[in-house]
Amino acid sequence: MSVLRFGGFEIHRSYLDGPAQLDLLAALREVVAQAPLLAPKTPRGGKMSVRMTAAGQFGWISDRAGYRYEARHPAGMPWPSIPEPVLAIWDALSGVDRQPECCLINFYGEGARMGLHQDKDEADFDLPVLSVSLGDDGLFRMGGAARSDRTQSLWLQSGDVVVMGGAARLAFHGVDRIRFGSSSLLAQGGRINLTLRVVT
Ligand code: SIN
Ligand code: FE2
């Protein structure tokens, strides 16, 4: 394990070892069985390439009505609770007393990407966002508080955890592409990213 820093982004390389990744994956499969992955629409009606679901008091939703947190899956049920191994990562790395209220689960299949954006639908930007990578490698782009700021990119690998706090809390970031099939964690390929946030 090692820690890299890029302008406030803190990257914990190989934070989760192989067995911990499998544990986490098993817990996530239970969440997805209860709250199926969705193919969200952007507010302008485009289709996002990433599929999403969530655990916790709130899930983050995107559709024609905009971006927001909702207490229920669009199919009507409350989101499942955040699995214990996810909470353990937050407790170890967040540095704050509050517990995460949303664990967004992003699934990147072949060709999926996520455009440069800020996470800013939460009430308190003093609290960090934690991001956990599982499965295939993803090319993570990190910028500054303005979209036009210089960016740096880094391949995130299965087991890496990124803490976005302080100067990085409102920094632009995104995933340009994944290396489909680069990891053997998911038999069918793909990348999972969890983002943990306090919402209220
Ligand atoms: C996100 O910013 O929502 C996802 C980041 C990632 O997939 O690594
Ligand atoms: Fe984000």
PDB file of C-alpha atoms and ligand atoms in Angstrom:
ATOM      1  CA  MET A   1       0.000   0.000   0.000  1.00  0.00           C
ATOM      2  CA  SER A   2       1.213   3.539  -0.726  1.00  0.00           C
ATOM      3  CA  VAL A   3      -0.343   7.007  -0.731  1.00  0.00           C
ATOM      4  CA  LEU A   4      -0.034   9.440  -3.647  1.00  0.00           C
ATOM      5  CA  ARG A   5      -1.163  13.067  -3.562  1.00  0.00           C
ATOM      6  CA  PHE A   6      -2.280  15.291  -6.439  1.00  0.00           C
ATOM      7  CA  GLY A   7      -3.523  18.744  -5.396  1.00  0.00           C
ATOM      8  CA  GLY A   8      -5.706  17.506  -2.553  1.00  0.00           C
ATOM      9  CA  PHE A   9      -6.598  14.141  -4.111  1.00  0.00           C
ATOM     10  CA  GLU A  10      -5.241  11.404  -1.862  1.00  0.00           C
ATOM     11  CA  ILE A  11      -4.831   8.055  -3.597  1.00  0.00           C
ATOM     12  CA  HIS A  12      -4.435   4.990  -1.403  1.00  0.00           C
ATOM     13  CA  ARG A  13      -2.969   2.458  -3.783  1.00  0.00           C
ATOM     14  CA  SER A  14      -3.958  -1.184  -3.178  1.00  0.00           C
ATOM     15  CA  TYR A  15      -5.812  -0.250   0.000  1.00  0.00           C
ATOM     16  CA  LEU A  16      -7.893  -3.432  -0.378  1.00  0.00           C
ATOM     17  CA  ASP A  17      -6.052  -6.706  -0.906  1.00  0.00           C
ATOM     18  CA  GLY A  18      -7.499  -9.524  -3.014  1.00  0.00           C
ATOM     19  CA  PRO A  19      -9.590 -11.164  -0.254  1.00  0.00           C
ATOM     20  CA  ALA A  20     -10.946  -7.765   0.857  1.00  0.00           C
ATOM     21  CA  GLN A  21     -11.963  -6.993  -2.740  1.00  0.00           C
ATOM     22  CA  LEU A  22     -13.839 -10.307  -2.964  1.00  0.00           C
ATOM     23  CA  ASP A  23     -15.585  -9.625   0.361  1.00  0.00           C
ATOM     24  CA  LEU A  24     -16.659  -6.218  -0.805  1.00  0.00           C
ATOM     25  CA  LEU A  25     -17.828  -7.595  -4.135  1.00  0.00           C
ATOM     26  CA  ALA A  26     -20.008 -10.206  -2.403  1.00  0.00           C
ATOM     27  CA  ALA A  27     -21.624  -7.476  -0.296  1.00  0.00           C
ATOM     28  CA  LEU A  28     -22.238  -5.343  -3.385  1.00  0.00           C
ATOM     29  CA  ARG A  29     -23.874  -8.238  -5.213  1.00  0.00           C
ATOM     30  CA  GLU A  30     -26.443  -8.369  -2.389  1.00  0.00           C
ATOM     31  CA  VAL A  31     -27.116  -4.658  -2.747  1.00  0.00           C
ATOM     32  CA  VAL A  32     -27.560  -4.929  -6.503  1.00  0.00           C
ATOM     33  CA  ALA A  33     -29.887  -7.924  -6.068  1.00  0.00           C
ATOM     34  CA  GLN A  34     -32.187  -5.694  -3.967  1.00  0.00           C
ATOM     35  CA  ALA A  35     -31.684  -2.425  -5.846  1.00  0.00           C
ATOM     36  CA  PRO A  36     -31.030  -3.213  -9.515  1.00  0.00           C
ATOM     37  CA  LEU A  37     -28.592  -1.161 -11.577  1.00  0.00           C
ATOM     38  CA  LEU A  38     -30.213   1.649 -13.557  1.00  0.00           C
ATOM     39  CA  ALA A  39     -29.234   3.267 -16.841  1.00  0.00           C
ATOM     40  CA  PRO A  40     -29.659   6.928 -15.894  1.00  0.00           C
ATOM     41  CA  LYS A  41     -30.573   9.680 -18.322  1.00  0.00           C
ATOM     42  CA  THR A  42     -28.859  13.040 -18.171  1.00  0.00           C
ATOM     43  CA  PRO A  43     -31.085  16.076 -17.532  1.00  0.00           C
ATOM     44  CA  ARG A  44     -30.844  16.801 -21.271  1.00  0.00           C
ATOM     45  CA  GLY A  45     -32.109  13.337 -22.124  1.00  0.00           C
ATOM     46  CA  GLY A  46     -28.851  11.666 -23.131  1.00  0.00           C
ATOM     47  CA  LYS A  47     -28.050   8.190 -21.885  1.00  0.00           C
ATOM     48  CA  MET A  48     -25.225   7.873 -19.356  1.00  0.00           C
ATOM     49  CA  SER A  49     -22.789   5.102 -20.255  1.00  0.00           C
ATOM     50  CA  VAL A  50     -22.312   4.190 -16.587  1.00  0.00           C
ATOM     51  CA  ARG A  51     -25.016   2.148 -14.854  1.00  0.00           C
ATOM     52  CA  MET A  52     -25.842   3.061 -11.256  1.00  0.00           C
ATOM     53  CA  THR A  53     -27.509   2.051  -8.063  1.00  0.00           C
ATOM     54  CA  ALA A  54     -26.956   2.970  -4.417  1.00  0.00           C
ATOM     55  CA  ALA A  55     -26.997   1.961  -0.778  1.00  0.00           C
ATOM     56  CA  GLY A  56     -27.684   4.120   2.261  1.00  0.00           C
ATOM     57  CA  GLN A  57     -30.322   6.658   3.257  1.00  0.00           C
ATOM     58  CA  PHE A  58     -30.006   8.358  -0.119  1.00  0.00           C
ATOM     59  CA  GLY A  59     -29.196   7.406  -3.658  1.00  0.00           C
ATOM     60  CA  TRP A  60     -28.000   9.866  -6.262  1.00  0.00           C
ATOM     61  CA  ILE A  61     -30.313  10.047  -9.252  1.00  0.00           C
ATOM     62  CA  SER A  62     -30.063  11.632 -12.664  1.00  0.00           C
ATOM     63  CA  ASP A  63     -33.025  11.930 -15.035  1.00  0.00           C
ATOM     64  CA  ARG A  64     -34.959  14.515 -17.036  1.00  0.00           C
ATOM     65  CA  ALA A  65     -35.864  16.280 -13.785  1.00  0.00           C
ATOM     66  CA  GLY A  66     -32.167  16.880 -12.949  1.00  0.00           C
ATOM     67  CA  TYR A  67     -29.535  15.610 -10.531  1.00  0.00           C
ATOM     68  CA  ARG A  68     -30.575  14.977  -6.946  1.00  0.00           C
ATOM     69  CA  TYR A  69     -30.578  12.639  -3.963  1.00  0.00           C
ATOM     70  CA  GLU A  70     -33.624  10.451  -3.405  1.00  0.00           C
ATOM     71  CA  ALA A  71     -34.579   8.261  -0.433  1.00  0.00           C
ATOM     72  CA  ARG A  72     -35.907   5.525  -2.724  1.00  0.00           C
ATOM     73  CA  HIS A  73     -34.845   3.580  -5.783  1.00  0.00           C
ATOM     74  CA  PRO A  74     -36.961   4.651  -8.797  1.00  0.00           C
ATOM     75  CA  ALA A  75     -38.694   1.237  -8.568  1.00  0.00           C
ATOM     76  CA  GLY A  76     -40.055   2.332  -5.170  1.00  0.00           C
ATOM     77  CA  MET A  77     -38.061   0.502  -2.505  1.00  0.00           C
ATOM     78  CA  PRO A  78     -35.746   2.150   0.006  1.00  0.00           C
ATOM     79  CA  TRP A  79     -32.057   1.745  -0.814  1.00  0.00           C
ATOM     80  CA  PRO A  80     -30.368  -1.202   0.978  1.00  0.00           C
ATOM     81  CA  SER A  81     -28.096  -0.293   3.889  1.00  0.00           C
ATOM     82  CA  ILE A  82     -24.449   0.441   3.253  1.00  0.00           C
ATOM     83  CA  PRO A  83     -22.510  -2.833   3.680  1.00  0.00           C
ATOM     84  CA  GLU A  84     -20.198  -3.170   6.664  1.00  0.00           C
ATOM     85  CA  PRO A  85     -16.938  -3.499   4.637  1.00  0.00           C
ATOM     86  CA  VAL A  86     -17.778  -0.198   2.922  1.00  0.00           C
ATOM     87  CA  LEU A  87     -18.349   1.566   6.257  1.00  0.00           C
ATOM     88  CA  ALA A  88     -15.014   0.204   7.503  1.00  0.00           C
ATOM     89  CA  ILE A  89     -13.179   1.955   4.646  1.00  0.00           C
ATOM     90  CA  TRP A  90     -14.940   5.223   5.463  1.00  0.00           C
ATOM     91  CA  ASP A  91     -14.099   4.900   9.173  1.00  0.00           C
ATOM     92  CA  ALA A  92     -10.445   4.257   8.406  1.00  0.00           C
ATOM     93  CA  LEU A  93      -9.859   6.960   5.795  1.00  0.00           C
ATOM     94  CA  SER A  94     -12.456   9.758   5.977  1.00  0.00           C
ATOM     95  CA  GLY A  95     -11.090  11.447   9.100  1.00  0.00           C
ATOM     96  CA  VAL A  96     -14.573  12.626  10.090  1.00  0.00           C
ATOM     97  CA  ASP A  97     -17.125  11.546  12.706  1.00  0.00           C
ATOM     98  CA  ARG A  98     -20.177  11.509  10.497  1.00  0.00           C
ATOM     99  CA  GLN A  99     -21.180   8.366   8.664  1.00  0.00           C
ATOM    100  CA  PRO A 100     -21.746   8.271   4.920  1.00  0.00           C
ATOM    101  CA  GLU A 101     -25.400   8.607   3.890  1.00  0.00           C
ATOM    102  CA  CYS A 102     -24.926   7.527   0.307  1.00  0.00           C
ATOM    103  CA  CYS A 103     -22.840   4.820  -1.291  1.00  0.00           C
ATOM    104  CA  LEU A 104     -23.299   5.319  -5.003  1.00  0.00           C
ATOM    105  CA  ILE A 105     -22.419   2.235  -7.033  1.00  0.00           C
ATOM    106  CA  ASN A 106     -21.239   2.955 -10.565  1.00  0.00           C
ATOM    107  CA  PHE A 107     -20.743   0.129 -13.030  1.00  0.00           C
ATOM    108  CA  TYR A 108     -18.559   0.766 -16.093  1.00  0.00           C
ATOM    109  CA  GLY A 109     -19.047  -1.778 -18.865  1.00  0.00           C
ATOM    110  CA  GLU A 110     -17.004  -1.807 -22.046  1.00  0.00           C
ATOM    111  CA  GLY A 111     -16.759   1.710 -23.467  1.00  0.00           C
ATOM    112  CA  ALA A 112     -18.277   3.444 -20.424  1.00  0.00           C
ATOM    113  CA  ARG A 113     -16.810   6.707 -19.192  1.00  0.00           C
ATOM    114  CA  MET A 114     -17.676   9.610 -16.946  1.00  0.00           C
ATOM    115  CA  GLY A 115     -17.226  13.194 -18.061  1.00  0.00           C
ATOM    116  CA  LEU A 116     -15.375  15.792 -16.023  1.00  0.00           C
ATOM    117  CA  HIS A 117     -17.639  17.008 -13.193  1.00  0.00           C
ATOM    118  CA  GLN A 118     -17.751  18.252  -9.604  1.00  0.00           C
ATOM    119  CA  ASP A 119     -19.599  16.462  -6.784  1.00  0.00           C
ATOM    120  CA  LYS A 120     -21.682  19.322  -5.445  1.00  0.00           C
ATOM    121  CA  ASP A 121     -25.170  18.065  -4.636  1.00  0.00           C
ATOM    122  CA  GLU A 122     -24.284  17.637  -0.939  1.00  0.00           C
ATOM    123  CA  ALA A 123     -24.926  20.105   1.898  1.00  0.00           C
ATOM    124  CA  ASP A 124     -21.474  20.251   3.515  1.00  0.00           C
ATOM    125  CA  PHE A 125     -18.314  20.477   1.424  1.00  0.00           C
ATOM    126  CA  ASP A 126     -16.110  20.227   4.529  1.00  0.00           C
ATOM    127  CA  LEU A 127     -16.842  16.492   4.484  1.00  0.00           C
ATOM    128  CA  PRO A 128     -14.834  14.379   2.053  1.00  0.00           C
ATOM    129  CA  VAL A 129     -15.963  12.072  -0.732  1.00  0.00           C
ATOM    130  CA  LEU A 130     -14.341   8.630  -0.795  1.00  0.00           C
ATOM    131  CA  SER A 131     -14.088   6.611  -3.962  1.00  0.00           C
ATOM    132  CA  VAL A 132     -13.322   2.881  -4.114  1.00  0.00           C
ATOM    133  CA  SER A 133     -12.291   1.123  -7.333  1.00  0.00           C
ATOM    134  CA  LEU A 134     -12.909  -2.554  -8.096  1.00  0.00           C
ATOM    135  CA  GLY A 135     -12.354  -4.571 -11.253  1.00  0.00           C
ATOM    136  CA  ASP A 136     -10.925  -3.161 -14.458  1.00  0.00           C
ATOM    137  CA  ASP A 137      -8.478  -0.250 -14.521  1.00  0.00           C
ATOM    138  CA  GLY A 138      -9.967   3.206 -15.008  1.00  0.00           C
ATOM    139  CA  LEU A 139      -8.163   6.308 -16.252  1.00  0.00           C
ATOM    140  CA  PHE A 140      -9.032   8.911 -13.607  1.00  0.00           C
ATOM    141  CA  ARG A 141      -8.646  12.576 -14.502  1.00  0.00           C
ATOM    142  CA  MET A 142      -8.117  15.076 -11.692  1.00  0.00           C
ATOM    143  CA  GLY A 143      -8.359  18.835 -12.062  1.00  0.00           C
ATOM    144  CA  GLY A 144      -8.984  21.884  -9.927  1.00  0.00           C
ATOM    145  CA  ALA A 145     -11.941  23.987  -8.835  1.00  0.00           C
ATOM    146  CA  ALA A 146     -12.427  25.411 -12.336  1.00  0.00           C
ATOM    147  CA  ARG A 147     -13.253  23.254 -15.337  1.00  0.00           C
ATOM    148  CA  SER A 148     -10.429  24.928 -17.269  1.00  0.00           C
ATOM    149  CA  ASP A 149      -7.773  24.096 -14.639  1.00  0.00           C
ATOM    150  CA  ARG A 150      -4.886  21.865 -15.661  1.00  0.00           C
ATOM    151  CA  THR A 151      -5.616  18.168 -15.121  1.00  0.00           C
ATOM    152  CA  GLN A 152      -3.520  15.123 -14.322  1.00  0.00           C
ATOM    153  CA  SER A 153      -4.498  11.539 -15.020  1.00  0.00           C
ATOM    154  CA  LEU A 154      -3.780   8.290 -13.279  1.00  0.00           C
ATOM    155  CA  TRP A 155      -4.902   4.688 -13.829  1.00  0.00           C
ATOM    156  CA  LEU A 156      -6.955   3.559 -10.836  1.00  0.00           C
ATOM    157  CA  GLN A 157      -6.778  -0.160 -10.152  1.00  0.00           C
ATOM    158  CA  SER A 158      -8.877  -2.640  -8.248  1.00  0.00           C
ATOM    159  CA  GLY A 159      -8.489  -1.995  -4.522  1.00  0.00           C
ATOM    160  CA  ASP A 160      -7.446   1.656  -4.811  1.00  0.00           C
ATOM    161  CA  VAL A 161      -9.272   4.232  -2.665  1.00  0.00           C
ATOM    162  CA  VAL A 162      -9.300   7.956  -3.453  1.00  0.00           C
ATOM    163  CA  VAL A 163     -10.104  10.539  -0.779  1.00  0.00           C
ATOM    164  CA  MET A 164     -11.394  13.813  -2.193  1.00  0.00           C
ATOM    165  CA  GLY A 165     -11.333  16.287   0.644  1.00  0.00           C
ATOM    166  CA  GLY A 166     -10.004  19.768   1.302  1.00  0.00           C
ATOM    167  CA  ALA A 167      -8.840  21.364  -1.946  1.00  0.00           C
ATOM    168  CA  ALA A 168     -10.015  18.333  -3.911  1.00  0.00           C
ATOM    169  CA  ARG A 169     -13.549  18.289  -2.518  1.00  0.00           C
ATOM    170  CA  LEU A 170     -14.896  20.536  -5.258  1.00  0.00           C
ATOM    171  CA  ALA A 171     -12.254  19.703  -7.835  1.00  0.00           C
ATOM    172  CA  PHE A 172     -13.308  18.526 -11.277  1.00  0.00           C
ATOM    173  CA  HIS A 173     -12.725  14.832 -11.945  1.00  0.00           C
ATOM    174  CA  GLY A 174     -13.841  12.139 -14.338  1.00  0.00           C
ATOM    175  CA  VAL A 175     -13.027   8.790 -15.905  1.00  0.00           C
ATOM    176  CA  ASP A 176     -11.860   8.996 -19.519  1.00  0.00           C
ATOM    177  CA  ARG A 177     -11.931   5.280 -20.222  1.00  0.00           C
ATOM    178  CA  ILE A 178     -11.481   1.862 -18.729  1.00  0.00           C
ATOM    179  CA  ARG A 179      -9.238  -0.994 -19.797  1.00  0.00           C
ATOM    180  CA  PHE A 180     -11.986  -3.527 -20.294  1.00  0.00           C
ATOM    181  CA  GLY A 181     -10.912  -6.999 -19.170  1.00  0.00           C
ATOM    182  CA  SER A 182      -7.726  -5.826 -17.404  1.00  0.00           C
ATOM    183  CA  SER A 183      -8.772  -7.312 -14.060  1.00  0.00           C
ATOM    184  CA  SER A 184      -9.939 -10.826 -13.271  1.00  0.00           C
ATOM    185  CA  LEU A 185     -12.118  -9.720 -10.322  1.00  0.00           C
ATOM    186  CA  LEU A 186     -15.289  -9.631 -12.430  1.00  0.00           C
ATOM    187  CA  ALA A 187     -15.586 -12.695 -14.650  1.00  0.00           C
ATOM    188  CA  GLN A 188     -17.491 -10.722 -17.301  1.00  0.00           C
ATOM    189  CA  GLY A 189     -15.181  -7.689 -17.104  1.00  0.00           C
ATOM    190  CA  GLY A 190     -16.039  -4.132 -16.140  1.00  0.00           C
ATOM    191  CA  ARG A 191     -15.228  -1.648 -13.427  1.00  0.00           C
ATOM    192  CA  ILE A 192     -17.117  -0.840 -10.243  1.00  0.00           C
ATOM    193  CA  ASN A 193     -16.638   2.453  -8.470  1.00  0.00           C
ATOM    194  CA  LEU A 194     -18.204   3.300  -5.129  1.00  0.00           C
ATOM    195  CA  THR A 195     -18.489   6.898  -4.005  1.00  0.00           C
ATOM    196  CA  LEU A 196     -19.289   7.509  -0.367  1.00  0.00           C
ATOM    197  CA  ARG A 197     -20.748  10.799   0.717  1.00  0.00           C
ATOM    198  CA  VAL A 198     -22.456  12.554   3.589  1.00  0.00           C
ATOM    199  CA  VAL A 199     -25.452  14.180   1.932  1.00  0.00           C
ATOM    200  CA  THR A 200     -27.212  16.349   4.549  1.00  0.00           C
TER     201      THR A 200
HETATM  202  C1  SIN B   1     -17.364   9.667  -9.871  1.00  0.00           C
HETATM  203  O1  SIN B   1     -16.702  10.679  -9.777  1.00  0.00           O
HETATM  204  O2  SIN B   1     -18.583   9.692  -9.672  1.00  0.00           O
HETATM  205  C2  SIN B   1     -16.763   8.364 -10.242  1.00  0.00           C
HETATM  206  C3  SIN B   1     -15.281   8.331 -10.167  1.00  0.00           C
HETATM  207  C4  SIN B   1     -14.745   6.996 -10.581  1.00  0.00           C
HETATM  208  O3  SIN B   1     -15.459   6.219 -11.223  1.00  0.00           O
HETATM  209  O4  SIN B   1     -13.585   6.704 -10.284  1.00  0.00           O
HETATM  210 FE   FE2 B   2     -17.662  12.413  -8.903  1.00  0.00          FE
END
